[in-house]
mmCIF file of C-alpha atoms in Angstrom:
data_model
loop_
_atom_site.group_PDB
_atom_site.id
_atom_site.type_symbol
_atom_site.label_atom_id
_atom_site.label_comp_id
_atom_site.label_asym_id
_atom_site.label_seq_id
_atom_site.Cartn_x
_atom_site.Cartn_y
_atom_site.Cartn_z
ATOM 1 C CA UNK I 256 0.000 0.000 0.000
ATOM 2 C CA UNK I 257 1.360 3.416 -0.919
ATOM 3 C CA UNK I 258 1.896 5.974 1.795
ATOM 4 C CA UNK I 259 -0.348 9.014 2.083
ATOM 5 C CA UNK I 260 2.644 11.179 1.249
ATOM 6 C CA UNK I 261 3.054 9.402 -2.092
ATOM 7 C CA UNK I 262 -0.671 9.524 -2.805
ATOM 8 C CA UNK I 263 -0.851 13.241 -2.048
ATOM 9 C CA UNK I 264 2.178 13.930 -4.257
ATOM 10 C CA UNK I 265 0.732 11.969 -7.152
ATOM 11 C CA UNK I 266 -2.658 13.637 -6.643
ATOM 12 C CA UNK I 267 -1.093 17.083 -6.743
ATOM 13 C CA UNK I 268 0.863 16.213 -9.893
ATOM 14 C CA UNK I 269 -2.279 14.933 -11.622
ATOM 15 C CA UNK I 270 -4.223 18.002 -10.495
ATOM 16 C CA UNK I 271 -1.505 20.336 -11.774
ATOM 17 C CA UNK I 272 -1.514 18.529 -15.100
ATOM 18 C CA UNK I 273 -5.298 18.806 -15.330
ATOM 19 C CA UNK I 274 -5.020 22.572 -14.885
ATOM 20 C CA UNK I 275 -1.907 23.054 -17.032
ATOM 21 C CA UNK I 276 -3.050 21.057 -20.067
ATOM 22 C CA UNK I 277 -5.857 23.426 -21.081
ATOM 23 C CA UNK I 278 -3.609 26.421 -20.374
ATOM 24 C CA UNK I 279 -0.690 25.142 -22.467
ATOM 25 C CA UNK I 280 -2.540 23.382 -25.287
ATOM 26 C CA UNK I 281 -3.133 25.532 -28.323
ATOM 27 C CA UNK I 282 -3.540 24.969 -32.024
ATOM 28 C CA UNK I 283 0.016 26.238 -32.517
ATOM 29 C CA UNK I 284 1.685 23.908 -30.031
ATOM 30 C CA UNK I 285 5.267 24.388 -31.184
ATOM 31 C CA UNK I 286 7.176 21.203 -30.445
ATOM 32 C CA UNK I 287 5.601 17.911 -29.451
ATOM 33 C CA UNK I 288 7.712 15.593 -27.290
ATOM 34 C CA UNK I 289 10.021 13.304 -29.234
ATOM 35 C CA UNK I 290 8.725 9.764 -29.741
ATOM 36 C CA UNK I 291 5.782 7.963 -28.163
ATOM 37 C CA UNK I 292 4.638 7.493 -24.614
ATOM 38 C CA UNK I 293 5.058 11.033 -23.287
ATOM 39 C CA UNK I 294 2.434 12.343 -20.889
ATOM 40 C CA UNK I 295 1.971 15.994 -19.926
ATOM 41 C CA UNK I 296 2.498 16.653 -16.224
ATOM 42 C CA UNK I 297 2.364 20.431 -15.984
ATOM 43 C CA UNK I 298 4.308 23.562 -16.811
ATOM 44 C CA UNK I 299 6.702 25.827 -14.974
ATOM 45 C CA UNK I 300 9.079 28.685 -15.665
ATOM 46 C CA UNK I 301 12.787 27.793 -15.785
ATOM 47 C CA UNK I 302 15.783 29.749 -17.097
ATOM 48 C CA UNK I 303 16.818 26.877 -19.412
ATOM 49 C CA UNK I 304 15.701 23.519 -20.782
ATOM 50 C CA UNK I 305 18.626 21.777 -19.053
ATOM 51 C CA UNK I 306 17.693 23.191 -15.641
ATOM 52 C CA UNK I 307 14.046 22.264 -16.159
ATOM 53 C CA UNK I 308 14.887 18.666 -16.986
ATOM 54 C CA UNK I 309 17.473 18.359 -14.189
ATOM 55 C CA UNK I 310 15.085 19.674 -11.524
ATOM 56 C CA UNK I 311 12.062 17.712 -12.763
ATOM 57 C CA UNK I 312 13.819 14.333 -13.135
ATOM 58 C CA UNK I 313 13.803 13.444 -9.390
ATOM 59 C CA UNK I 314 10.042 14.172 -9.265
ATOM 60 C CA UNK I 315 9.478 11.991 -12.329
ATOM 61 C CA UNK I 316 11.546 9.127 -10.910
ATOM 62 C CA UNK I 317 9.712 9.343 -7.590
ATOM 63 C CA UNK I 318 6.481 8.766 -9.524
ATOM 64 C CA UNK I 319 7.732 5.821 -11.592
ATOM 65 C CA UNK I 320 8.874 7.619 -14.754
ATOM 66 C CA UNK I 321 12.341 7.462 -16.296
ATOM 67 C CA UNK I 322 12.556 10.502 -18.557
ATOM 68 C CA UNK I 323 11.626 14.179 -18.553
ATOM 69 C CA UNK I 324 11.254 16.483 -21.555
ATOM 70 C CA UNK I 325 10.672 20.239 -21.300
ATOM 71 C CA UNK I 326 9.393 22.311 -24.235
ATOM 72 C CA UNK I 327 11.666 25.349 -24.216
ATOM 73 C CA UNK I 328 9.796 27.107 -27.029
ATOM 74 C CA UNK I 329 7.599 28.804 -24.391
ATOM 75 C CA UNK I 330 8.465 31.013 -21.406
ATOM 76 C CA UNK I 331 6.481 28.719 -19.117
ATOM 77 C CA UNK I 332 7.729 25.313 -20.267
ATOM 78 C CA UNK I 333 5.287 22.431 -20.625
ATOM 79 C CA UNK I 334 6.778 19.358 -18.921
ATOM 80 C CA UNK I 335 6.335 15.766 -20.108
ATOM 81 C CA UNK I 336 7.304 12.436 -18.499
ATOM 82 C CA UNK I 337 7.586 8.883 -19.722
#
């Protein structure tokens, strides 16, 4: 059984994604994630793509994902995990 801490963290991540997807999805979505299996998890402002991916990777791994991809074509970068 997963701890409440894990459940709350996952719930917050899912909730953030539910809010961020409509805010970041547009008809002119610049760069889709490379390959298949990527799921949107939210968006946040970072100074660079490398910093975004480095800071988001531990969160992704804690939730069972292995990779992070940040779309640096926007000021507030959409974040994807797989």
